[in-house]
Short mmCIF file of C-alpha atoms in Angstrom, two decimals:
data_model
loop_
_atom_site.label_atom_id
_atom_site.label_comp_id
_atom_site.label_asym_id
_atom_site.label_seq_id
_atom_site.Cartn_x
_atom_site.Cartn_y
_atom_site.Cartn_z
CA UNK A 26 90.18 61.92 62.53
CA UNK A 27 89.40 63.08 59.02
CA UNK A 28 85.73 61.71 59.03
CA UNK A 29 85.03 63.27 62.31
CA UNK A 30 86.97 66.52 61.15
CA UNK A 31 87.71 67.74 64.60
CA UNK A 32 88.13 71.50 64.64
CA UNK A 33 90.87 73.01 66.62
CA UNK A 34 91.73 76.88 67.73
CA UNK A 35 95.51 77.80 68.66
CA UNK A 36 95.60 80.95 70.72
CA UNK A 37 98.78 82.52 69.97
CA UNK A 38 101.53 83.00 67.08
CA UNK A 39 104.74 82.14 68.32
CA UNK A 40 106.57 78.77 67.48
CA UNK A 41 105.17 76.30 69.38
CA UNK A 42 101.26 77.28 68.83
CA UNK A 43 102.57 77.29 65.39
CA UNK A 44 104.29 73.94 65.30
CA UNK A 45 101.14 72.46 66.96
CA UNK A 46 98.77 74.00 64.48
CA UNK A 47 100.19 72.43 61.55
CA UNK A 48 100.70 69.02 63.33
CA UNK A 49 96.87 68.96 64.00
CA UNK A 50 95.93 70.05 60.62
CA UNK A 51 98.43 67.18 59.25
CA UNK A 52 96.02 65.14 60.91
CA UNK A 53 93.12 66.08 59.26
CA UNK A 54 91.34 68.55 61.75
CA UNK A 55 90.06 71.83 61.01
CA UNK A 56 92.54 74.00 62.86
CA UNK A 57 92.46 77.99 63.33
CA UNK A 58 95.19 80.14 64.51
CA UNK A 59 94.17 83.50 66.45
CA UNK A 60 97.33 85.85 66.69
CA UNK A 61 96.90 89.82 67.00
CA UNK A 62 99.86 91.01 64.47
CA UNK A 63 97.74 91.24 61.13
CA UNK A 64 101.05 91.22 59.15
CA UNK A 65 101.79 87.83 60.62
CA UNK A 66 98.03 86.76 59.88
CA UNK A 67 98.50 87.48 56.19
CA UNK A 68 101.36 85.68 55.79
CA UNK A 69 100.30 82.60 57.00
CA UNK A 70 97.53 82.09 54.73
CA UNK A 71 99.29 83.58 51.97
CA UNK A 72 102.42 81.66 52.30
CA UNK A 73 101.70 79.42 54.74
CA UNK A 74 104.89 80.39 57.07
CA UNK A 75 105.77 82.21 60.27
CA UNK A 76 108.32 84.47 59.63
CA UNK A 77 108.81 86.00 62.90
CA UNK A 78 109.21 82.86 64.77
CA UNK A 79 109.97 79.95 62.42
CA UNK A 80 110.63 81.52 59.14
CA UNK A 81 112.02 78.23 57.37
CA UNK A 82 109.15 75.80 58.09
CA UNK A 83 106.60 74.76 55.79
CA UNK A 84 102.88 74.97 57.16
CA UNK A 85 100.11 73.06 56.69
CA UNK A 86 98.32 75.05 54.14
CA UNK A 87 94.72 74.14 55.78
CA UNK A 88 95.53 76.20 59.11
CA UNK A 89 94.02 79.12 58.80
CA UNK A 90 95.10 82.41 60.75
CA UNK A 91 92.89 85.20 62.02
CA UNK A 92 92.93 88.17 64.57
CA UNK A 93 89.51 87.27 64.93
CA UNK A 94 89.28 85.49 68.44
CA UNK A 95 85.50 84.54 67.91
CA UNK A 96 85.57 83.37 64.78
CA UNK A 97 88.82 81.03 65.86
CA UNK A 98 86.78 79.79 69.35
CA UNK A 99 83.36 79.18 67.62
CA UNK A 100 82.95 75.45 67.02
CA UNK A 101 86.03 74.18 68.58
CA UNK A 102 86.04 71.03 70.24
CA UNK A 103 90.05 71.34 71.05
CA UNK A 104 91.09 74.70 72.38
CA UNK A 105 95.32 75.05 72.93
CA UNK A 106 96.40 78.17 74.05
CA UNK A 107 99.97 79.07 73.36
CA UNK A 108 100.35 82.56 75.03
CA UNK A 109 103.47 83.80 77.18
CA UNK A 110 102.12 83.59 81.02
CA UNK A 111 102.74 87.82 81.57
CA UNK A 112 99.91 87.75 79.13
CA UNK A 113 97.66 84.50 79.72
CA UNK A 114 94.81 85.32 82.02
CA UNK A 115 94.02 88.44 79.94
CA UNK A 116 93.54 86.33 76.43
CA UNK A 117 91.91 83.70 78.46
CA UNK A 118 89.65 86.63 79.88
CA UNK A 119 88.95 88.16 76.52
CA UNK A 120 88.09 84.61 75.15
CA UNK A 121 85.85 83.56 77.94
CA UNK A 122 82.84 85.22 76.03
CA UNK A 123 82.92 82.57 73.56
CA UNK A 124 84.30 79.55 75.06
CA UNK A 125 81.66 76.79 75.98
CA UNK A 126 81.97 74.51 79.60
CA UNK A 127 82.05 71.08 77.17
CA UNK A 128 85.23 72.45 75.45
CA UNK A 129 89.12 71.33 76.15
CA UNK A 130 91.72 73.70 77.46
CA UNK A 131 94.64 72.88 77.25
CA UNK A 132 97.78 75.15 78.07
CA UNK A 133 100.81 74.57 76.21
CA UNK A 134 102.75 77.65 78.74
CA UNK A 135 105.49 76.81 80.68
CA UNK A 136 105.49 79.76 83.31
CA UNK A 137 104.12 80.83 87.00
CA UNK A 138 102.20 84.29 87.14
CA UNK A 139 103.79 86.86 89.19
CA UNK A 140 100.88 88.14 91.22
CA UNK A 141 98.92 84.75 92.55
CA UNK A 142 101.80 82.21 91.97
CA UNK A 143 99.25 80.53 89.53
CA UNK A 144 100.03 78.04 86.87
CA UNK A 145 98.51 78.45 83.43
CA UNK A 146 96.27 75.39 83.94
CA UNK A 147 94.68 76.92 87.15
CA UNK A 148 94.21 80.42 85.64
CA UNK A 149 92.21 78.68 83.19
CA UNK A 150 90.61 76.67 86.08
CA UNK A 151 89.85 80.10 87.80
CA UNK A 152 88.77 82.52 85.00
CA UNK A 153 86.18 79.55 83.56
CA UNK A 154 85.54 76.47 85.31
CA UNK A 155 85.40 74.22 83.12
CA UNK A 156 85.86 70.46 83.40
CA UNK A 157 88.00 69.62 80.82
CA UNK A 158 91.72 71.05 81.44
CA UNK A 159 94.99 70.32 80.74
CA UNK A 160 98.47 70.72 79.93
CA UNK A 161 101.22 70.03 77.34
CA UNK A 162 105.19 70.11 78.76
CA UNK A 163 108.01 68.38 77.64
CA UNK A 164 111.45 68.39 75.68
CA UNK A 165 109.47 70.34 72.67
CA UNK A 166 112.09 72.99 71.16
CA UNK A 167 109.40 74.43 68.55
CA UNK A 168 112.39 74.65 65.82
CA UNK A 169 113.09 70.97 66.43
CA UNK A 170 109.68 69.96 66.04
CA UNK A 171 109.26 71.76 62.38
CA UNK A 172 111.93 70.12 61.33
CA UNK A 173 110.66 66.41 61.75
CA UNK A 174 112.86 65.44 64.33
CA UNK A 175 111.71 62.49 66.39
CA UNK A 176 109.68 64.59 69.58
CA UNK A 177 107.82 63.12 72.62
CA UNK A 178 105.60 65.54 75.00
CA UNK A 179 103.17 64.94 78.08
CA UNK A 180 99.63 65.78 78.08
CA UNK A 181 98.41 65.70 81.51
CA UNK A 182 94.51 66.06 83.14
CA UNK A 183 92.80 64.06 85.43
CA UNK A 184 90.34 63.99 83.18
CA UNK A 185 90.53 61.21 80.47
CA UNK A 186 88.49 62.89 77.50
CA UNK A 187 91.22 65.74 77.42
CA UNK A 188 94.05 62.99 77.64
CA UNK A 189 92.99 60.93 74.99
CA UNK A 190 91.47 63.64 72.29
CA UNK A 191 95.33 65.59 72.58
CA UNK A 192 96.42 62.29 71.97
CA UNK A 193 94.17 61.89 68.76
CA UNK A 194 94.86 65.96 67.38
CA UNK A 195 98.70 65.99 67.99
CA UNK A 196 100.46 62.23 67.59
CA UNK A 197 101.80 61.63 64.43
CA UNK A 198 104.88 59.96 63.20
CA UNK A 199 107.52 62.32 64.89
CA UNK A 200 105.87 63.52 67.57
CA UNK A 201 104.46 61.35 70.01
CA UNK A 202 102.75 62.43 72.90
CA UNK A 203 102.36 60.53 76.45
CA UNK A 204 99.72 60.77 79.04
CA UNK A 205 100.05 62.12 82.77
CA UNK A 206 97.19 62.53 85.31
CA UNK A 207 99.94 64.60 87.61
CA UNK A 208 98.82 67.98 86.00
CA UNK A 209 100.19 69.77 88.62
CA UNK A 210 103.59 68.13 88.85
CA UNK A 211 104.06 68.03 84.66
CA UNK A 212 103.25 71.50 84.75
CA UNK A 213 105.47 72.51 87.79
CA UNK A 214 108.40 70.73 86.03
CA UNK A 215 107.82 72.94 83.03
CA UNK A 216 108.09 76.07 84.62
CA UNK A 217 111.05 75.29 86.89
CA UNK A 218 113.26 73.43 84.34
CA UNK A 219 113.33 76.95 83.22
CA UNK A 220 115.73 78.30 85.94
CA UNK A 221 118.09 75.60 85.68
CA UNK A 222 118.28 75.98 81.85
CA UNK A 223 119.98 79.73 82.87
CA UNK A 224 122.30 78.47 84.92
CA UNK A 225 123.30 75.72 82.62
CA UNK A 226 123.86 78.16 79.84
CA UNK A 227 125.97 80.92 81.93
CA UNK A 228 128.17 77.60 83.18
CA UNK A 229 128.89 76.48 79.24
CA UNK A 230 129.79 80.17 78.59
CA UNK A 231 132.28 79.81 81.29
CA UNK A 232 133.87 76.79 80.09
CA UNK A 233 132.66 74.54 82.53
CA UNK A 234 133.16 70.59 81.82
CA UNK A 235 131.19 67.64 82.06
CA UNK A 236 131.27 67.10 85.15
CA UNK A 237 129.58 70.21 86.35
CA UNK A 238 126.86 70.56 83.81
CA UNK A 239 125.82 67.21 84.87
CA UNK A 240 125.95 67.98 88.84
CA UNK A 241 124.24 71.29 87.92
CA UNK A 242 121.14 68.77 86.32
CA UNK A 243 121.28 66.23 88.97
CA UNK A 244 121.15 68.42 91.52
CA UNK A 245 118.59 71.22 89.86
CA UNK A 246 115.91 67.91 89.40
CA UNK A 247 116.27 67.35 93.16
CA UNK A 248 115.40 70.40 93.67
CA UNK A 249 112.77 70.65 91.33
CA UNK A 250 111.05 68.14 92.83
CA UNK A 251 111.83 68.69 96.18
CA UNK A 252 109.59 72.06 95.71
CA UNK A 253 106.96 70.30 93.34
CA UNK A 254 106.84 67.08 95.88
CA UNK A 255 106.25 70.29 98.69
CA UNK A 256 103.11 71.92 96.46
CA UNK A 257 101.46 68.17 95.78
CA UNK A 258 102.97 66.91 92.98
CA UNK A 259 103.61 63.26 92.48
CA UNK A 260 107.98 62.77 93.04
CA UNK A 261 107.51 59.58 90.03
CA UNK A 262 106.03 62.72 87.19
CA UNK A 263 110.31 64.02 87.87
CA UNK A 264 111.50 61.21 86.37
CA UNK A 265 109.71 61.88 83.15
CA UNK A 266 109.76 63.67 79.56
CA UNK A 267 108.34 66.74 81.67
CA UNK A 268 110.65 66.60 84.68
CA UNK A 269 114.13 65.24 83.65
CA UNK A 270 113.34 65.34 79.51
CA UNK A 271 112.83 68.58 79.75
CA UNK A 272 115.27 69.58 81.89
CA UNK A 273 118.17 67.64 80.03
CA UNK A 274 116.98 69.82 76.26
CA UNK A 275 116.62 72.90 77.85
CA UNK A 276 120.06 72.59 79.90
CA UNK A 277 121.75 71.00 76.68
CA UNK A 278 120.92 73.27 74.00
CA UNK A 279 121.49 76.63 72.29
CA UNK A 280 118.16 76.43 70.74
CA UNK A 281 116.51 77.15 74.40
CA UNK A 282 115.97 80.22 75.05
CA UNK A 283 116.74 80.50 78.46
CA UNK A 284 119.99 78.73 78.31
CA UNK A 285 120.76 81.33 75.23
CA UNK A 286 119.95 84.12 78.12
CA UNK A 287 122.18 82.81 80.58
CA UNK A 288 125.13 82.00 78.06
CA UNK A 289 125.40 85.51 77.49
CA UNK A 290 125.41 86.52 80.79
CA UNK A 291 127.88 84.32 81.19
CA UNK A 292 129.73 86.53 78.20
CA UNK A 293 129.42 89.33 80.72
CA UNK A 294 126.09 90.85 78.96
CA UNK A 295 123.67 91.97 81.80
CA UNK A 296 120.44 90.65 82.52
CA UNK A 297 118.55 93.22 80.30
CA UNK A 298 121.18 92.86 77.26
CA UNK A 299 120.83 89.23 77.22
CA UNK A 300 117.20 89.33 77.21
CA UNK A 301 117.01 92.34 74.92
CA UNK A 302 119.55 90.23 72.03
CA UNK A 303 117.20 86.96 72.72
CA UNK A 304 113.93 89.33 71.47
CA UNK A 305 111.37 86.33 73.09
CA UNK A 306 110.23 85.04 76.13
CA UNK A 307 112.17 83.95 78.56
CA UNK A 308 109.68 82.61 80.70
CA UNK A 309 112.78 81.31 83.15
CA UNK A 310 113.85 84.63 84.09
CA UNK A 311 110.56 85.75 85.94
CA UNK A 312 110.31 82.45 87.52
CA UNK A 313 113.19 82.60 89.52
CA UNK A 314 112.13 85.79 91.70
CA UNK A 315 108.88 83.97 92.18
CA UNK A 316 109.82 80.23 93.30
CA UNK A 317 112.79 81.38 95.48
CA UNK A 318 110.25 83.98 97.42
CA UNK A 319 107.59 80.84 97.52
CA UNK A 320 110.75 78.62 98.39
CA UNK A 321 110.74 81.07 101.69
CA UNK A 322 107.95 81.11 102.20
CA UNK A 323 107.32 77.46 102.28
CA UNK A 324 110.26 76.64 103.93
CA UNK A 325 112.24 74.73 100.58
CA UNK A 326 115.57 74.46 100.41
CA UNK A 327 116.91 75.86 96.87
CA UNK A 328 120.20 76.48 96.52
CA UNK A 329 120.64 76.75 93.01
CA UNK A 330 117.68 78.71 92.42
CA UNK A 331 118.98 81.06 95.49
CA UNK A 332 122.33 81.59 93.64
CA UNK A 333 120.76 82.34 90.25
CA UNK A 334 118.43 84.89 91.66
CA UNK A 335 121.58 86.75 93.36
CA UNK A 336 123.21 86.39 89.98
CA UNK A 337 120.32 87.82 88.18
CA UNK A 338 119.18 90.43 90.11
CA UNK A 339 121.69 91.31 93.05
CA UNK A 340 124.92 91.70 90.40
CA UNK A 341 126.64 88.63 91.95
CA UNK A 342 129.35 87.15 89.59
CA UNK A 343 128.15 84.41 87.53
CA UNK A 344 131.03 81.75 88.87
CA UNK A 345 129.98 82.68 92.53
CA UNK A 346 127.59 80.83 92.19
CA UNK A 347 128.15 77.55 90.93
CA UNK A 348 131.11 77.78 93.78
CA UNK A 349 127.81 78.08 95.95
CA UNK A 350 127.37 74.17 95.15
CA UNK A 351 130.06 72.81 96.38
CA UNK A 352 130.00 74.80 99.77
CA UNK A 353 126.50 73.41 101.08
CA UNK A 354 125.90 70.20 103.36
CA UNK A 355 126.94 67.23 101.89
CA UNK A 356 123.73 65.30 102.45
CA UNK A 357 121.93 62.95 100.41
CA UNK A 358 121.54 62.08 96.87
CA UNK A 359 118.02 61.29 96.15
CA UNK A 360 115.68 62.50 99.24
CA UNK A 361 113.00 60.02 98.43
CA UNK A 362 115.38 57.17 98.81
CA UNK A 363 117.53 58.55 101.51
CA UNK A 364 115.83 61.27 103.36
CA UNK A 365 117.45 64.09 104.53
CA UNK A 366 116.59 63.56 107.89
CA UNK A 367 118.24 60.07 107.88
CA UNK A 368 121.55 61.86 107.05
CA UNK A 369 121.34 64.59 109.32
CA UNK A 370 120.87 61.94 112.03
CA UNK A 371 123.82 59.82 111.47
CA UNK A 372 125.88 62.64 110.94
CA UNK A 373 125.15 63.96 114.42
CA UNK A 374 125.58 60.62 116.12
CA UNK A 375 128.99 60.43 114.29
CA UNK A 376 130.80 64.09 114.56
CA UNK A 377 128.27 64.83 117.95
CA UNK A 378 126.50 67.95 116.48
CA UNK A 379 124.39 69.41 113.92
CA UNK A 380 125.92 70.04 110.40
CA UNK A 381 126.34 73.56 109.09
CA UNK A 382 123.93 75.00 106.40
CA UNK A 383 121.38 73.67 104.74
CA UNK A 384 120.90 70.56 101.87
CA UNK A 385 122.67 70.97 98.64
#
């Protein structure tokens, strides 16, 4: 890559956009950083670290940082944007000026905006159309990936060129990154492991066991892609580093931040104190409002994502609802081995009517 010096832009200064940066200027492109906090622009190129979101790792001292959007777009072949999803159409509007149709978006932005039910990949679909789109998901905790520790992600497009150049910028000998042509259902899987990862944390705060954190997964990927499998997306995409990877880190760890929101809500903070102590993004919290009312809408069953929402937003008690679980239908495991209809049936022909409630 160093003869062909590929130039990359990063929209965005928070940890991932900066973890990615440095990786792609490790291997050898010409990578610029657009962020709008000047203070956080001068320290980058003077010290070459991100104080505000990963103040202990060491940058690549070739990335170059700028509040200067058209300066950062001009020339790039690779563009990545990195920008919370409340605030992604309106970069991707102010950058449309200078983007060009034979460019590569690619969203790393694991959330669902609140007014069209949009993923970050089809805003950028919408507000451009360009050709070559994609998206980045996986088990990626930013701090995780500064420090060297062995990391695997999912590009997905259907378009090859975008698949194999993200490949080329970002693979290097810790993190290694996969190809998907499911954008739709690696994407999906991004933004709902999200919910789950707040439920996981208020059940560790509550001194759950073993047992239930790992019913709370199994079950939260069947629903996951119960609703993805419902808006197109390939059931097979669930069982990978964006589906069930993802979901395991972000349910697992202290470094997520939505499992840190719903540990502390689990503490007895409220909504707004947990988010207010976290002081980032927690792109999990808006996303529950949204897929439950889609859930409805669509006719999904979501049970877990139901319960969190009353949790979250209706005052219910934390332990209410992972009670909730064990209250449903007991119906089948895995859907797409068993369907839910099969179950239904033989339960009717065996007790002579139809069971109570809906599929946990």
């Amino acid at each position: 890559m160093a003869e062909q010096q590929i130039k990359v832009a990063v929209l965005g200064g928070g940890s991932f956009g900066t973890a990615l940066s440095s990786i792609a200027a490790d291997n050898g492109a010409q990578v610029r950083q657009w962020m709008r906090d000047t203070v956080l622009v001068e320290q980058i190129n003077r010290e070459h670290r991100n104080g505000r979101y990963l103040p202990d790792y060491a940058m690549n001292p070739a990335v170059c940082a700028s509040t200067d959007m058209q300066a950062v777009l001009d020339g790039a072949e690779l563009v990545l944007i990195a920008i919370p999803s409340k605030a992604f159409r309106s970069v991707v509007q102010a950058a449309r000026q200078w983007l060009r149709p034979e460019q590569i978006l690619v969203s790393t932005t694991k959330g669902i905006e609140t007014d069209s039910f949009m993923l970050m990949s089809q805003v950028l679909e919408e507000e451009t159309g360009f050709a070559h789109v994609g998206v980045i998901a996986g088990p990626n905790l930013a701090s995780e990936i500064a420090d060297k520790q062995l990391t695997a992600t999912v590009v997905a497009s259907a378009d090859a060129l975008t698949r194999t150049r993200v490949q080329q910028v970002l693979s290097c000998g810790y993190f290694r990154v996969y190809a998907s042509n499911d954008r739709h259902g690696v994407e999906l899987g991004g933004a709902l492991k999200n919910i789950y990862a707040i439920a996981a944390g208020m059940a560790a705060a509550l001194g759950m066991g073993e047992n239930t954190r790992s019913m709370l997964m199994t079950r939260a990927l069947a629903e996951m892609s119960r609703f993805a499998v419902a808006q197109g997306a390939n059931p097979m995409t669930f069982l990978g580093l964006s589906g069930v990877g993802d979901l395991i880190v972000t349910c697992s760890s202290s470094l997520s931040r939505n499992y840190r929101v719903g540990y502390a809500m689990g503490e007895g903070r409220t909504l707004e104190q947990a988010v207010e102590a976290l002081g980032q993004v927690a792109e999990g919290v808006n996303t529950v409002r949204l897929v439950c009312a889609k859930a409805a809408e669509i006719g999904v069953y979501m049970p877990l994502a139901e319960g969190l929402d009353r949790v979250l937003f209706q005052g219910v008690p934390a332990k209410q609802m992972a009670g909730a679980l064990m209250t449903g239908e007991q119906s089948t495991d895995v859907e797409f081995v068993l369907p839910q209809a099969e179950v239904q049936k033989a339960h009717r022909e065996t007790t002579g009517h139809q069971p109570a409630g809906g599929e946990q």
